[in-house]
């Protein structure tokens, strides 16, 4: 278990240093990072954590900002799973017409009526606004299931040239 966890941590570190110097990656690669993160958390929680990931075949090759999905999962663990006896997390990424939907569901406590966004949520919101300029929606839902859903309108299939190295400008 320790060896597997160290290898997963190394892969996560490798991803975080962004050798490709890209602001985006494919949905399938983001979900790969999520799987590594959840395997590490499963080592921590043991049988207390179950998870599943579903990705539409059509959605796999679309681009999403780096570290968009993983912080959603991290919040589900921190604010949901950590507070229940047996936690369940589901990640769904679907493509419908001109929309990419990313949903993270968990069985932790419901979102409060007045949600206070932490660093991760604020970072996601700022990133989406910068890259998609209002062509996105973030929803925190308690019904019919507790979930965070991000909808991106007209998602990118290739990295827009205007965003390459946008941090350096």
Tab-separated table of C-alpha atoms in Angstrom:
chain	number	residue	atom	x	y	z
A	1	UNK	CA	0.000	0.000	0.000
A	2	UNK	CA	2.777	2.422	0.905
A	3	UNK	CA	4.630	1.777	-2.352
A	4	UNK	CA	1.474	2.321	-4.438
A	5	UNK	CA	0.651	5.472	-2.514
A	6	UNK	CA	4.157	6.879	-3.015
A	7	UNK	CA	3.959	6.173	-6.760
A	8	UNK	CA	0.555	7.888	-6.934
A	9	UNK	CA	1.910	10.872	-5.002
A	10	UNK	CA	4.863	11.054	-7.385
A	11	UNK	CA	2.493	11.038	-10.366
A	12	UNK	CA	0.427	13.814	-8.784
A	13	UNK	CA	3.572	15.848	-8.156
A	14	UNK	CA	4.679	15.288	-11.740
A	15	UNK	CA	1.296	16.523	-12.971
A	16	UNK	CA	1.449	19.587	-10.717
A	17	UNK	CA	4.816	20.819	-12.005
A	18	UNK	CA	3.257	21.107	-15.481
A	19	UNK	CA	6.200	20.078	-17.639
A	20	UNK	CA	4.069	20.593	-20.767
A	21	UNK	CA	3.464	24.225	-19.732
A	22	UNK	CA	-0.180	23.876	-20.732
A	23	UNK	CA	-3.177	25.502	-19.058
A	24	UNK	CA	-5.484	22.679	-20.140
A	25	UNK	CA	-5.530	18.930	-20.324
A	26	UNK	CA	-7.931	16.316	-21.636
A	27	UNK	CA	-10.823	15.247	-19.452
A	28	UNK	CA	-9.450	11.697	-19.445
A	29	UNK	CA	-6.128	12.960	-18.025
A	30	UNK	CA	-7.896	15.004	-15.343
A	31	UNK	CA	-9.892	11.941	-14.356
A	32	UNK	CA	-6.642	9.947	-14.205
A	33	UNK	CA	-5.344	12.475	-11.660
A	34	UNK	CA	-8.615	12.194	-9.737
A	35	UNK	CA	-8.266	8.407	-9.626
A	36	UNK	CA	-4.757	8.700	-8.190
A	37	UNK	CA	-5.971	11.194	-5.583
A	38	UNK	CA	-8.914	8.966	-4.624
A	39	UNK	CA	-6.674	5.901	-4.349
A	40	UNK	CA	-4.519	7.845	-1.886
A	41	UNK	CA	-7.603	8.891	0.080
A	42	UNK	CA	-8.885	5.320	0.016
A	43	UNK	CA	-5.629	4.242	1.645
A	44	UNK	CA	-6.399	6.791	4.354
A	45	UNK	CA	-10.107	5.987	4.791
A	46	UNK	CA	-10.093	2.273	3.916
A	47	UNK	CA	-13.574	0.796	3.597
A	48	UNK	CA	-15.081	4.128	4.631
A	49	UNK	CA	-14.639	5.492	1.089
A	50	UNK	CA	-16.206	4.239	-2.120
A	51	UNK	CA	-15.924	6.048	-5.414
A	52	UNK	CA	-16.784	5.707	-9.056
A	53	UNK	CA	-16.023	7.724	-12.163
A	54	UNK	CA	-18.152	7.830	-15.289
A	55	UNK	CA	-16.996	9.678	-18.399
A	56	UNK	CA	-18.926	9.814	-21.664
A	57	UNK	CA	-16.752	8.496	-24.448
A	58	UNK	CA	-17.371	11.717	-26.372
A	59	UNK	CA	-16.236	13.866	-23.406
A	60	UNK	CA	-12.838	12.215	-22.895
A	61	UNK	CA	-10.917	14.270	-25.449
A	62	UNK	CA	-12.315	17.688	-24.504
A	63	UNK	CA	-9.985	20.080	-22.732
A	64	UNK	CA	-10.562	21.418	-19.236
A	65	UNK	CA	-8.405	23.750	-17.180
A	66	UNK	CA	-5.708	22.004	-15.188
A	67	UNK	CA	-6.789	21.317	-11.612
A	68	UNK	CA	-10.472	21.903	-12.273
A	69	UNK	CA	-11.863	18.484	-11.341
A	70	UNK	CA	-9.442	17.361	-8.615
A	71	UNK	CA	-10.240	20.256	-6.225
A	72	UNK	CA	-13.956	19.413	-6.548
A	73	UNK	CA	-13.187	15.863	-5.459
A	74	UNK	CA	-10.910	17.123	-2.681
A	75	UNK	CA	-13.740	19.315	-1.363
A	76	UNK	CA	-16.107	16.332	-1.458
A	77	UNK	CA	-13.638	14.390	0.692
A	78	UNK	CA	-12.860	17.238	3.074
A	79	UNK	CA	-16.369	18.611	3.588
A	80	UNK	CA	-18.394	15.477	2.907
A	81	UNK	CA	-16.770	12.092	3.247
A	82	UNK	CA	-14.652	13.046	6.245
A	83	UNK	CA	-17.906	13.638	8.174
A	84	UNK	CA	-19.831	10.431	7.515
A	85	UNK	CA	-19.423	6.814	8.529
A	86	UNK	CA	-19.336	5.428	4.969
A	87	UNK	CA	-18.567	7.923	2.205
A	88	UNK	CA	-19.461	7.672	-1.456
A	89	UNK	CA	-18.207	9.937	-4.231
A	90	UNK	CA	-19.304	9.844	-7.843
A	91	UNK	CA	-17.720	11.777	-10.671
A	92	UNK	CA	-19.689	12.158	-13.894
A	93	UNK	CA	-18.421	13.933	-16.989
A	94	UNK	CA	-20.889	14.115	-19.841
A	95	UNK	CA	-21.096	15.918	-23.170
A	96	UNK	CA	-24.535	17.057	-24.328
A	97	UNK	CA	-24.834	19.147	-27.475
A	98	UNK	CA	-22.567	22.165	-26.888
A	99	UNK	CA	-22.140	21.607	-23.140
A	100	UNK	CA	-19.636	19.712	-21.038
A	101	UNK	CA	-21.073	18.792	-17.629
A	102	UNK	CA	-18.815	17.877	-14.738
A	103	UNK	CA	-20.679	16.618	-11.666
A	104	UNK	CA	-19.254	15.537	-8.326
A	105	UNK	CA	-21.739	13.851	-6.021
A	106	UNK	CA	-21.167	12.787	-2.435
A	107	UNK	CA	-23.258	11.538	0.457
A	108	UNK	CA	-21.829	13.946	3.023
A	109	UNK	CA	-23.766	16.681	4.810
A	110	UNK	CA	-25.821	19.013	2.611
A	111	UNK	CA	-24.469	22.350	1.472
A	112	UNK	CA	-25.520	25.155	3.810
A	113	UNK	CA	-28.122	27.668	2.561
A	114	UNK	CA	-25.470	30.357	2.667
A	115	UNK	CA	-22.398	28.751	1.120
A	116	UNK	CA	-19.041	30.269	2.022
A	117	UNK	CA	-16.585	29.593	-0.780
A	118	UNK	CA	-13.139	28.493	0.301
A	119	UNK	CA	-9.873	28.823	-1.569
A	120	UNK	CA	-10.511	25.833	-3.862
A	121	UNK	CA	-13.999	26.968	-4.893
A	122	UNK	CA	-12.889	30.550	-5.435
A	123	UNK	CA	-9.921	29.386	-7.514
A	124	UNK	CA	-12.200	27.276	-9.715
A	125	UNK	CA	-14.615	30.176	-10.186
A	126	UNK	CA	-11.832	32.636	-11.101
A	127	UNK	CA	-10.238	30.142	-13.483
A	128	UNK	CA	-13.534	29.487	-15.266
A	129	UNK	CA	-14.302	33.197	-15.570
A	130	UNK	CA	-10.871	33.939	-16.979
A	131	UNK	CA	-10.941	31.105	-19.505
A	132	UNK	CA	-14.636	30.927	-20.449
A	133	UNK	CA	-15.829	34.519	-19.812
A	134	UNK	CA	-19.349	33.782	-18.555
A	135	UNK	CA	-19.872	30.682	-20.703
A	136	UNK	CA	-20.028	28.404	-17.688
A	137	UNK	CA	-22.219	27.732	-14.693
A	138	UNK	CA	-21.380	26.391	-11.215
A	139	UNK	CA	-24.206	24.878	-9.184
A	140	UNK	CA	-24.201	23.602	-5.608
A	141	UNK	CA	-27.240	21.336	-5.331
A	142	UNK	CA	-28.692	19.335	-2.450
A	143	UNK	CA	-31.621	17.880	-4.386
A	144	UNK	CA	-32.281	15.448	-6.033
A	145	UNK	CA	-28.746	14.461	-4.978
A	146	UNK	CA	-26.010	16.478	-3.287
A	147	UNK	CA	-23.606	17.598	-5.982
A	148	UNK	CA	-21.447	20.302	-7.448
A	149	UNK	CA	-22.072	20.668	-11.174
A	150	UNK	CA	-19.979	22.702	-13.564
A	151	UNK	CA	-21.346	23.271	-17.039
A	152	UNK	CA	-19.026	24.647	-19.704
A	153	UNK	CA	-20.688	25.979	-22.834
A	154	UNK	CA	-18.783	25.335	-26.073
A	155	UNK	CA	-15.869	23.494	-24.415
A	156	UNK	CA	-12.477	23.561	-26.091
A	157	UNK	CA	-11.304	20.624	-28.158
A	158	UNK	CA	-7.868	22.204	-28.558
A	159	UNK	CA	-6.086	24.777	-26.437
A	160	UNK	CA	-6.886	28.290	-27.608
A	161	UNK	CA	-3.765	30.102	-28.722
A	162	UNK	CA	-4.713	33.240	-26.799
A	163	UNK	CA	-4.428	31.332	-23.508
A	164	UNK	CA	-1.032	29.796	-24.108
A	165	UNK	CA	1.283	31.173	-21.447
A	166	UNK	CA	-1.390	33.585	-20.193
A	167	UNK	CA	0.253	33.542	-16.777
A	168	UNK	CA	3.452	35.044	-18.210
A	169	UNK	CA	1.692	38.109	-19.619
